[in-house]
PDB file of C-alpha atoms in Angstrom:
ATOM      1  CA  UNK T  13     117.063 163.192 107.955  1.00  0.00           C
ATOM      2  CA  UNK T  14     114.204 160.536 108.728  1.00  0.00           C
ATOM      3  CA  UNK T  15     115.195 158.801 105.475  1.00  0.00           C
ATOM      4  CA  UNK T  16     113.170 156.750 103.427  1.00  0.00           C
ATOM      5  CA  UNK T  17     109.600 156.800 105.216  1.00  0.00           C
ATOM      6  CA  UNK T  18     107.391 153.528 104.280  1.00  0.00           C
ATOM      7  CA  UNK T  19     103.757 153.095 105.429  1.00  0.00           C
ATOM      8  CA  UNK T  20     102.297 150.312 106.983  1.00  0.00           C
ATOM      9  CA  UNK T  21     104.473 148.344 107.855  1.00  0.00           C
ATOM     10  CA  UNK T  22     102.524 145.394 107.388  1.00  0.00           C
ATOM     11  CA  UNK T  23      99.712 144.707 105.415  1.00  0.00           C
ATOM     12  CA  UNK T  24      97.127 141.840 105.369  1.00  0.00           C
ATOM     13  CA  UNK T  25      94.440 141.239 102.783  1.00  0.00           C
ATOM     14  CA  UNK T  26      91.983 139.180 101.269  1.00  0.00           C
ATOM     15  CA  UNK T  27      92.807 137.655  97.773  1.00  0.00           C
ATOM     16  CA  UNK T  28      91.223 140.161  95.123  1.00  0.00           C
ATOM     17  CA  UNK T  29      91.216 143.291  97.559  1.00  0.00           C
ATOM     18  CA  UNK T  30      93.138 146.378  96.597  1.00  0.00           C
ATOM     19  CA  UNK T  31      96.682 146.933  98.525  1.00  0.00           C
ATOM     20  CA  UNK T  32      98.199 150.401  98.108  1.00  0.00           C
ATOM     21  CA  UNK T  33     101.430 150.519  99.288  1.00  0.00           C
ATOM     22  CA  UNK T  34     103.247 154.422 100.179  1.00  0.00           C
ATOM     23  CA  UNK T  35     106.313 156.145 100.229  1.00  0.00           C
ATOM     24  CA  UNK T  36     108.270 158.587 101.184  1.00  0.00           C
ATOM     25  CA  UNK T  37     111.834 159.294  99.786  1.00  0.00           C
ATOM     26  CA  UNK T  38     114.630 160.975 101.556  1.00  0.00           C
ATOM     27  CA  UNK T  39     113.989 164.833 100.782  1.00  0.00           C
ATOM     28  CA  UNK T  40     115.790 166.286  97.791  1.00  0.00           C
ATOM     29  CA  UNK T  41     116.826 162.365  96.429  1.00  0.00           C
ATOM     30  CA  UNK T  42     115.789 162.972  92.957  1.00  0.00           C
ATOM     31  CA  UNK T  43     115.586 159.051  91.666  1.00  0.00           C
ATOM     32  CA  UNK T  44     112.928 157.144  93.598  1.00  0.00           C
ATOM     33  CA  UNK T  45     112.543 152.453  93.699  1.00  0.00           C
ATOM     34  CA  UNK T  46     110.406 149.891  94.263  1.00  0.00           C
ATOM     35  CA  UNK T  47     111.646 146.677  94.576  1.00  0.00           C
ATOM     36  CA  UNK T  48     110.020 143.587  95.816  1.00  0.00           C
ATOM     37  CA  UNK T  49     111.687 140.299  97.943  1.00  0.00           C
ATOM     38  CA  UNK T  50     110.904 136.820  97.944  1.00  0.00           C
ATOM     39  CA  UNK T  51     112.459 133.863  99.366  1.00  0.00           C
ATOM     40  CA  UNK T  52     112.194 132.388  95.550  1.00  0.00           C
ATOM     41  CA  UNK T  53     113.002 135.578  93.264  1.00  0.00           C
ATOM     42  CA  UNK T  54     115.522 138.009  95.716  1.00  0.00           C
ATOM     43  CA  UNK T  55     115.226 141.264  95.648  1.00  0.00           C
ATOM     44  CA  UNK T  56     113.722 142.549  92.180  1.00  0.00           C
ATOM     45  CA  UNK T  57     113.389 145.748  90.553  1.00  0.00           C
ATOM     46  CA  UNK T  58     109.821 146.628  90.112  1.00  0.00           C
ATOM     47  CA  UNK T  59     110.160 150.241  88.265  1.00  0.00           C
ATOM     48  CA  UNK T  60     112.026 153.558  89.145  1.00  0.00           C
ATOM     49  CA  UNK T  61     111.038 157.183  89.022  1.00  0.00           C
ATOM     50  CA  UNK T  62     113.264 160.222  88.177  1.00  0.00           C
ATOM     51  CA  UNK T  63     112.238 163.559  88.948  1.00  0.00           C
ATOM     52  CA  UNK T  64     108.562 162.108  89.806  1.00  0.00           C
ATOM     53  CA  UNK T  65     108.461 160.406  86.390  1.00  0.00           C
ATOM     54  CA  UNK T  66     108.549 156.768  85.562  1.00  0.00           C
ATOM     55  CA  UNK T  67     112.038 155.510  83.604  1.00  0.00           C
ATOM     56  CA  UNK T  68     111.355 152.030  83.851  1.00  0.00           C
ATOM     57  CA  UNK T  69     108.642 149.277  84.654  1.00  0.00           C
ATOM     58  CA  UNK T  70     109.314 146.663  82.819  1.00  0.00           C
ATOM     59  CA  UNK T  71     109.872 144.728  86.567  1.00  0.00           C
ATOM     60  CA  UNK T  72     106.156 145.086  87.370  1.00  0.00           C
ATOM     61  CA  UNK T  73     105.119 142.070  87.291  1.00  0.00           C
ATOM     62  CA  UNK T  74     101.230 142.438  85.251  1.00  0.00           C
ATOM     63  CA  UNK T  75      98.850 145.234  84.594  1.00  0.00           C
ATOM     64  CA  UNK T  76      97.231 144.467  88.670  1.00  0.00           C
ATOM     65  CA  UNK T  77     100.468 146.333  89.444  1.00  0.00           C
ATOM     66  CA  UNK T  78     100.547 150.351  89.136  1.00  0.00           C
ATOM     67  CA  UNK T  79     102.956 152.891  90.055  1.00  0.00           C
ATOM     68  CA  UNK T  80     102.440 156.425  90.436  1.00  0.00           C
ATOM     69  CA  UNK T  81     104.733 159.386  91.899  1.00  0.00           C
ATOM     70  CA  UNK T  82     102.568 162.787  92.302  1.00  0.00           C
ATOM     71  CA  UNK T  83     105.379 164.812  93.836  1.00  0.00           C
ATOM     72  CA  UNK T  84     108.902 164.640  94.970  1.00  0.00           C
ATOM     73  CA  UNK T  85     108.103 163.279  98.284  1.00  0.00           C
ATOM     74  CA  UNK T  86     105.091 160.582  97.777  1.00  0.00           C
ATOM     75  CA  UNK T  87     104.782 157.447  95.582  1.00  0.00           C
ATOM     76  CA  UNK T  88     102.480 154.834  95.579  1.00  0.00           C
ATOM     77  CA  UNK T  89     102.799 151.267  94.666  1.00  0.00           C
ATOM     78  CA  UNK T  90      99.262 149.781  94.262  1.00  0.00           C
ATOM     79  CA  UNK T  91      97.999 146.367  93.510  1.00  0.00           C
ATOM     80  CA  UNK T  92      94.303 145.514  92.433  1.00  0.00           C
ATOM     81  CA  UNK T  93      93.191 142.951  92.242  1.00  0.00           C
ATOM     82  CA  UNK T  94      95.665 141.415  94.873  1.00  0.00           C
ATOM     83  CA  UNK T  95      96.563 137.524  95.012  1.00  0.00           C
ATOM     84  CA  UNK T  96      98.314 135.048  96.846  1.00  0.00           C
ATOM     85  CA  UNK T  97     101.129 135.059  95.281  1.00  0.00           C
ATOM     86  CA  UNK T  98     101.686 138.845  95.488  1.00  0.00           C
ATOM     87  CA  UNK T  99     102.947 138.000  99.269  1.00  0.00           C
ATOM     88  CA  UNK T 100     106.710 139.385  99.716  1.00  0.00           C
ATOM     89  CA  UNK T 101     108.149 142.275 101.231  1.00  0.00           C
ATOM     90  CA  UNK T 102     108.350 145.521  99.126  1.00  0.00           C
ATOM     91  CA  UNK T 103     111.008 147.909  99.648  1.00  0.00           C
ATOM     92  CA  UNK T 104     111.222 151.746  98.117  1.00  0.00           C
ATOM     93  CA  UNK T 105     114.539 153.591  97.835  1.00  0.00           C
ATOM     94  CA  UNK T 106     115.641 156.790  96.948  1.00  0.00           C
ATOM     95  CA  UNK T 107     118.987 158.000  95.816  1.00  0.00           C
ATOM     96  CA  UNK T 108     120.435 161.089  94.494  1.00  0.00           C
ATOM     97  CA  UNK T 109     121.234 161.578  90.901  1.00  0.00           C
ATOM     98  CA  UNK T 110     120.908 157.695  90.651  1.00  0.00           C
ATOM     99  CA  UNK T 111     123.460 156.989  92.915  1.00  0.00           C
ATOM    100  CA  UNK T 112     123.837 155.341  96.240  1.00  0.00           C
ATOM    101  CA  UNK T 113     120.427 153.429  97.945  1.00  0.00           C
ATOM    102  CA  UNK T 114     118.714 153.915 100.488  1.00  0.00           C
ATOM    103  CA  UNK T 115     116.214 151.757 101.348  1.00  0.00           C
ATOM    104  CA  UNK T 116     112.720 152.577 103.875  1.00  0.00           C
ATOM    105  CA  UNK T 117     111.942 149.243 106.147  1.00  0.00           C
ATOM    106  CA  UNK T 118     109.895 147.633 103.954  1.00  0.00           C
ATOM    107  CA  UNK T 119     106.137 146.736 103.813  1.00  0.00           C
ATOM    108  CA  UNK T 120     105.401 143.173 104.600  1.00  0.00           C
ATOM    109  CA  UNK T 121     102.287 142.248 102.518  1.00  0.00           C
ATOM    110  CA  UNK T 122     100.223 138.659 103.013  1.00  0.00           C
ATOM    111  CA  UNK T 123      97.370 138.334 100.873  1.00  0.00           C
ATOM    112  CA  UNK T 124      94.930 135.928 101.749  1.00  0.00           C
TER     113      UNK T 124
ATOM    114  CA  UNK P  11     120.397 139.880  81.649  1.00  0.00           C
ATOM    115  CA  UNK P  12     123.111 140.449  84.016  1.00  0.00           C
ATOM    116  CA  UNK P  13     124.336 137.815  86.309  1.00  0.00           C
ATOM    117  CA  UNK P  14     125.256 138.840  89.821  1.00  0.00           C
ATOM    118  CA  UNK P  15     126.416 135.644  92.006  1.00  0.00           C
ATOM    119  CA  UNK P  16     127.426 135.891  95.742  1.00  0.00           C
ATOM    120  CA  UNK P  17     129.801 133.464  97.159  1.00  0.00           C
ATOM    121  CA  UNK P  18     129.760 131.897  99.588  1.00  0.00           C
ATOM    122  CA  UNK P  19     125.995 131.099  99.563  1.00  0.00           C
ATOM    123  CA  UNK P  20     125.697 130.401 103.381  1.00  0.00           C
ATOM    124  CA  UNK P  21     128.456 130.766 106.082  1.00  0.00           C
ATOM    125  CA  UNK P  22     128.750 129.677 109.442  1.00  0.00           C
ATOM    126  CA  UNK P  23     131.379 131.601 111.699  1.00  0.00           C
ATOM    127  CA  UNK P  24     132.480 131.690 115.449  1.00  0.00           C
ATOM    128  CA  UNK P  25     132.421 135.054 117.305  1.00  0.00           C
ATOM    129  CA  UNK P  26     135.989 136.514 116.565  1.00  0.00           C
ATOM    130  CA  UNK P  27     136.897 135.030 113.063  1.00  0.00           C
ATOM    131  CA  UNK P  28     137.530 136.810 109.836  1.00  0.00           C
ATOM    132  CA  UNK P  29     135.431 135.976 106.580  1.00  0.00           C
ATOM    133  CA  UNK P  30     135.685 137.569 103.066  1.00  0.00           C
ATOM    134  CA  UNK P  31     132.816 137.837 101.176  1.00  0.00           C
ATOM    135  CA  UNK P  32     132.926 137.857  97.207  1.00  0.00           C
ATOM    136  CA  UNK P  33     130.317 139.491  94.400  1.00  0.00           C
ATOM    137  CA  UNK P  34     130.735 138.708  90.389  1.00  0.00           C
ATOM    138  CA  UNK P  35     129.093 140.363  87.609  1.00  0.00           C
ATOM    139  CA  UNK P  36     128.873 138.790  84.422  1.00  0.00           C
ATOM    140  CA  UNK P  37     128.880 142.242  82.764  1.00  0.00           C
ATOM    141  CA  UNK P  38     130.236 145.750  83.773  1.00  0.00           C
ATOM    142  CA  UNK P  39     128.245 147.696  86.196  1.00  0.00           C
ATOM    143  CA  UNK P  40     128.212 150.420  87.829  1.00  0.00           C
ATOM    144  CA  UNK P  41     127.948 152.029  91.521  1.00  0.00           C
ATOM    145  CA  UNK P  42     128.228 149.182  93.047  1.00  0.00           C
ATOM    146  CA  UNK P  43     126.956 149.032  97.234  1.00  0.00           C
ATOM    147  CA  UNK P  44     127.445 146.606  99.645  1.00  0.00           C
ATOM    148  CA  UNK P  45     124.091 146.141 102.219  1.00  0.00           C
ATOM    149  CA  UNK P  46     123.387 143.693 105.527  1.00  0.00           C
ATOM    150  CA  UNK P  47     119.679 142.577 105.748  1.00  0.00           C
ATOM    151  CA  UNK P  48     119.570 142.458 109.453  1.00  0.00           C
ATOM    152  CA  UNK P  49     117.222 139.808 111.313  1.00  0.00           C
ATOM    153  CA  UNK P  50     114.750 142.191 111.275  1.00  0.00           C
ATOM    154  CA  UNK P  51     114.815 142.877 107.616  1.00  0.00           C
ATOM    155  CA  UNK P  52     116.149 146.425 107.051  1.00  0.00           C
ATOM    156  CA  UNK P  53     118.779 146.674 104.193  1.00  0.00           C
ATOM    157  CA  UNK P  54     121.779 148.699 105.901  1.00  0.00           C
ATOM    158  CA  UNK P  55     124.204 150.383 103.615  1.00  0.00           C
ATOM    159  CA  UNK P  56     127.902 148.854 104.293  1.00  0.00           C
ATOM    160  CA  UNK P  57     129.570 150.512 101.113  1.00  0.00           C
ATOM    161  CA  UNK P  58     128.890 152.586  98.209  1.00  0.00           C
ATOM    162  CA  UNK P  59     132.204 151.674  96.466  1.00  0.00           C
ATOM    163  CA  UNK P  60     132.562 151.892  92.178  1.00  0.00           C
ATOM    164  CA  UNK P  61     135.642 150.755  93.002  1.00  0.00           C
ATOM    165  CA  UNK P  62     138.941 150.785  95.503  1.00  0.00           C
ATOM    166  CA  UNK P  63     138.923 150.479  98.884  1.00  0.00           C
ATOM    167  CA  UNK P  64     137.384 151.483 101.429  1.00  0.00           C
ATOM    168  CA  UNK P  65     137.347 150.679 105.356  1.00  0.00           C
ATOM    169  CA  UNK P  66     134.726 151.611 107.790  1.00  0.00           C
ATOM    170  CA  UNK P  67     135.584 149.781 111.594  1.00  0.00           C
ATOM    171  CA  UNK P  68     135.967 146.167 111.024  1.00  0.00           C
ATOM    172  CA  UNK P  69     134.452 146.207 107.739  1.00  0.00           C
ATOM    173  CA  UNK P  70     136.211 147.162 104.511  1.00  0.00           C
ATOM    174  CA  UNK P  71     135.561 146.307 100.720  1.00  0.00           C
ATOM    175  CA  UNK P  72     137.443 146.108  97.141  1.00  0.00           C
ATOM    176  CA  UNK P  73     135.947 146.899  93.884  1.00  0.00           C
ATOM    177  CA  UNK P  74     138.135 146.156  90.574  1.00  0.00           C
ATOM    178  CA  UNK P  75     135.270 147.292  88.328  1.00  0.00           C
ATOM    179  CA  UNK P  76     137.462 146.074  85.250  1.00  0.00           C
ATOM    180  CA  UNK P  77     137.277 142.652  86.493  1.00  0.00           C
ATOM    181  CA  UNK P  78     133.787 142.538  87.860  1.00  0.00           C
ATOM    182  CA  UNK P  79     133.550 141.981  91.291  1.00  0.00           C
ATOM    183  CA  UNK P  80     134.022 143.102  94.634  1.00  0.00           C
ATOM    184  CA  UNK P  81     134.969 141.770  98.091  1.00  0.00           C
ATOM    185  CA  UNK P  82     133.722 141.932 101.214  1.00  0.00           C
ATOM    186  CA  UNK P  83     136.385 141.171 104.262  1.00  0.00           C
ATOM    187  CA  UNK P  84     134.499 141.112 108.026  1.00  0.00           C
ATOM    188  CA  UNK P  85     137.329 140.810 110.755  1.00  0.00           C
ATOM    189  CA  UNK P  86     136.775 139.890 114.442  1.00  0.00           C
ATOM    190  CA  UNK P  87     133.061 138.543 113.567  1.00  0.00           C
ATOM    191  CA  UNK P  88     130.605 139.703 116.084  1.00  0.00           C
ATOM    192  CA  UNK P  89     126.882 137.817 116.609  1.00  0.00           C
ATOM    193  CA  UNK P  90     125.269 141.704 115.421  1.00  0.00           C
ATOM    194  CA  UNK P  91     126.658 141.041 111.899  1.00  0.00           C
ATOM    195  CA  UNK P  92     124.254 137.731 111.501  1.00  0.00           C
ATOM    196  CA  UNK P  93     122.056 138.379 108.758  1.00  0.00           C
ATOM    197  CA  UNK P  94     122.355 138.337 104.874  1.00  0.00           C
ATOM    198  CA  UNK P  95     124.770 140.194 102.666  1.00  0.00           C
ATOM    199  CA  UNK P  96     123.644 141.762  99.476  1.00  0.00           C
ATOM    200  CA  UNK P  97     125.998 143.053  96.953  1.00  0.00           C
ATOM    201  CA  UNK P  98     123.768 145.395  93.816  1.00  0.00           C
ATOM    202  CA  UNK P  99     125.537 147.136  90.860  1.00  0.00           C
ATOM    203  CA  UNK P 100     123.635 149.271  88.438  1.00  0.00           C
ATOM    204  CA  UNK P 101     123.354 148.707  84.936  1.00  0.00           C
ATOM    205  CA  UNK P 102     125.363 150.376  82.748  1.00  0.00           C
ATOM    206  CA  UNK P 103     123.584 153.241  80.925  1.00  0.00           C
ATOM    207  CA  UNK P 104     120.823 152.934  83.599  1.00  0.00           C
ATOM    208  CA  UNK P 105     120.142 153.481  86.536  1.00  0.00           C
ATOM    209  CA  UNK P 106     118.430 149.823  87.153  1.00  0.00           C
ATOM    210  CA  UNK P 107     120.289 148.496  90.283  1.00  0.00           C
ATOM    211  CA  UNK P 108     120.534 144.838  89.970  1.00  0.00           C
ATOM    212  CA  UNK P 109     121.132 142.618  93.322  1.00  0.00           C
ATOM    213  CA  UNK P 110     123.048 139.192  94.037  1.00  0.00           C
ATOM    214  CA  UNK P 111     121.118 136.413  95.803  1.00  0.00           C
ATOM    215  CA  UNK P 112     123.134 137.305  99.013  1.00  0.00           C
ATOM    216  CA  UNK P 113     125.715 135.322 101.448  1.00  0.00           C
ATOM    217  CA  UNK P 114     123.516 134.483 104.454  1.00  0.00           C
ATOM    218  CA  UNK P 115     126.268 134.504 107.265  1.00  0.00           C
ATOM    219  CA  UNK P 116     125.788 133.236 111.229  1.00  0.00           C
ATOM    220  CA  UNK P 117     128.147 134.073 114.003  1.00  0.00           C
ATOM    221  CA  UNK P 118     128.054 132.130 116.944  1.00  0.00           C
ATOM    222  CA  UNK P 119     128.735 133.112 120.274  1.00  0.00           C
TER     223      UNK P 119
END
């Protein structure tokens, strides 16, 4: 399996640009994560999916956060308007039937 | 909310030694995994263990979920397992997977 497939891999932008953010989760994983690093906060939970729907998102941070799984085997994590502060490293994992991780290698986001 | 601490925070080793890494919940959780953050930033799984034992090469780890926490022993450190050690359980009733703040280990050569 290719596991967890994240796209780009880096990501530059201009404060107040949108940054969308994609995944792909190891096929037939049925509970999909997005989780975001810092240097000040760890690694924290931004919402999971089940079955393509959303179980939980109280981690996203504000309502310039949005997460959206059409299918089994693409989610989104988009951020409009972006700022500063929104620079960190976002990580999606998939498990199956909640189980163990696995995490994709990350997208490394600086916003302007 | 659920406290997960890591101990020790930061840990310096020469090539060869033996460490043992420790992860505490202040509540019960479940499925608990070990991962290494590599220098280049990719979380690798070590160990999905609930609980018991389980080895894997020079790597092995302890869960006693009724106690909350879980160990970590490394023997015969190498310089490739430099990086940062996460322990993550998932909340119970949920499936919310909650990280420590990680033991960032060195190995020297």
């Amino acid at each position: 399996d290719a596991g967890v497939i994240q796209s780009p891999r880096h990501e530059v932008t201009e404060m107040g640009q949108e940054v969308t953010l994609r995944c792909k989760p190891i096929s037939g994983h049925d509970y999909l994560f997005w989780y975001r690093q810092t240097m000040m906060r760890g690694l924290e939970l931004l919402i999971y999916f089940n079955n393509n729907v959303p179980i939980d998102d109280s981690g996203m941070p504000e309502d310039r956060f949005s997460a959206k799984m059409p299918n089994a085997s693409f989610s989104t994590l988009k951020i409009q308007p972006s700022e500063p502060r929104d620079s960190a490293v976002y990580f999606c994992a998939s498990s199956l039937w909640g189980g163990e991780l696995f995490f994709g290698s990350g997208t490394q986001l600086s916003v302007l | 909310g659920i406290q997960v601490e890591q101990s020790p925070p930061d840990l310096i080793l020469q090539e060869g030694a033996n460490s043992t890494l420790r992860c505490n919940f202040s509540d019960s959780v479940n499925n608990l995994q070990w991962f290494h953050q590599n220098p280049w930033g990719q979380l690798i799984n070590l160990f999905y263990i609930p609980s018991g034992t389980k080895q894997n090469g020079r790597l092995s780890a302890t869960t006693v979920a009724t106690e909350r926490y879980s160990l970590l022993y490394i023997s015969s450190s190498q310089t490739t397992d430099s990086g940062v050690y996460f322990c993550a359980g998932g909340l119970v009733g949920t499936y919310k997977y909650i990280f420590g703040t990680g033991t960032r280990l060195k190995v020297l050569a």
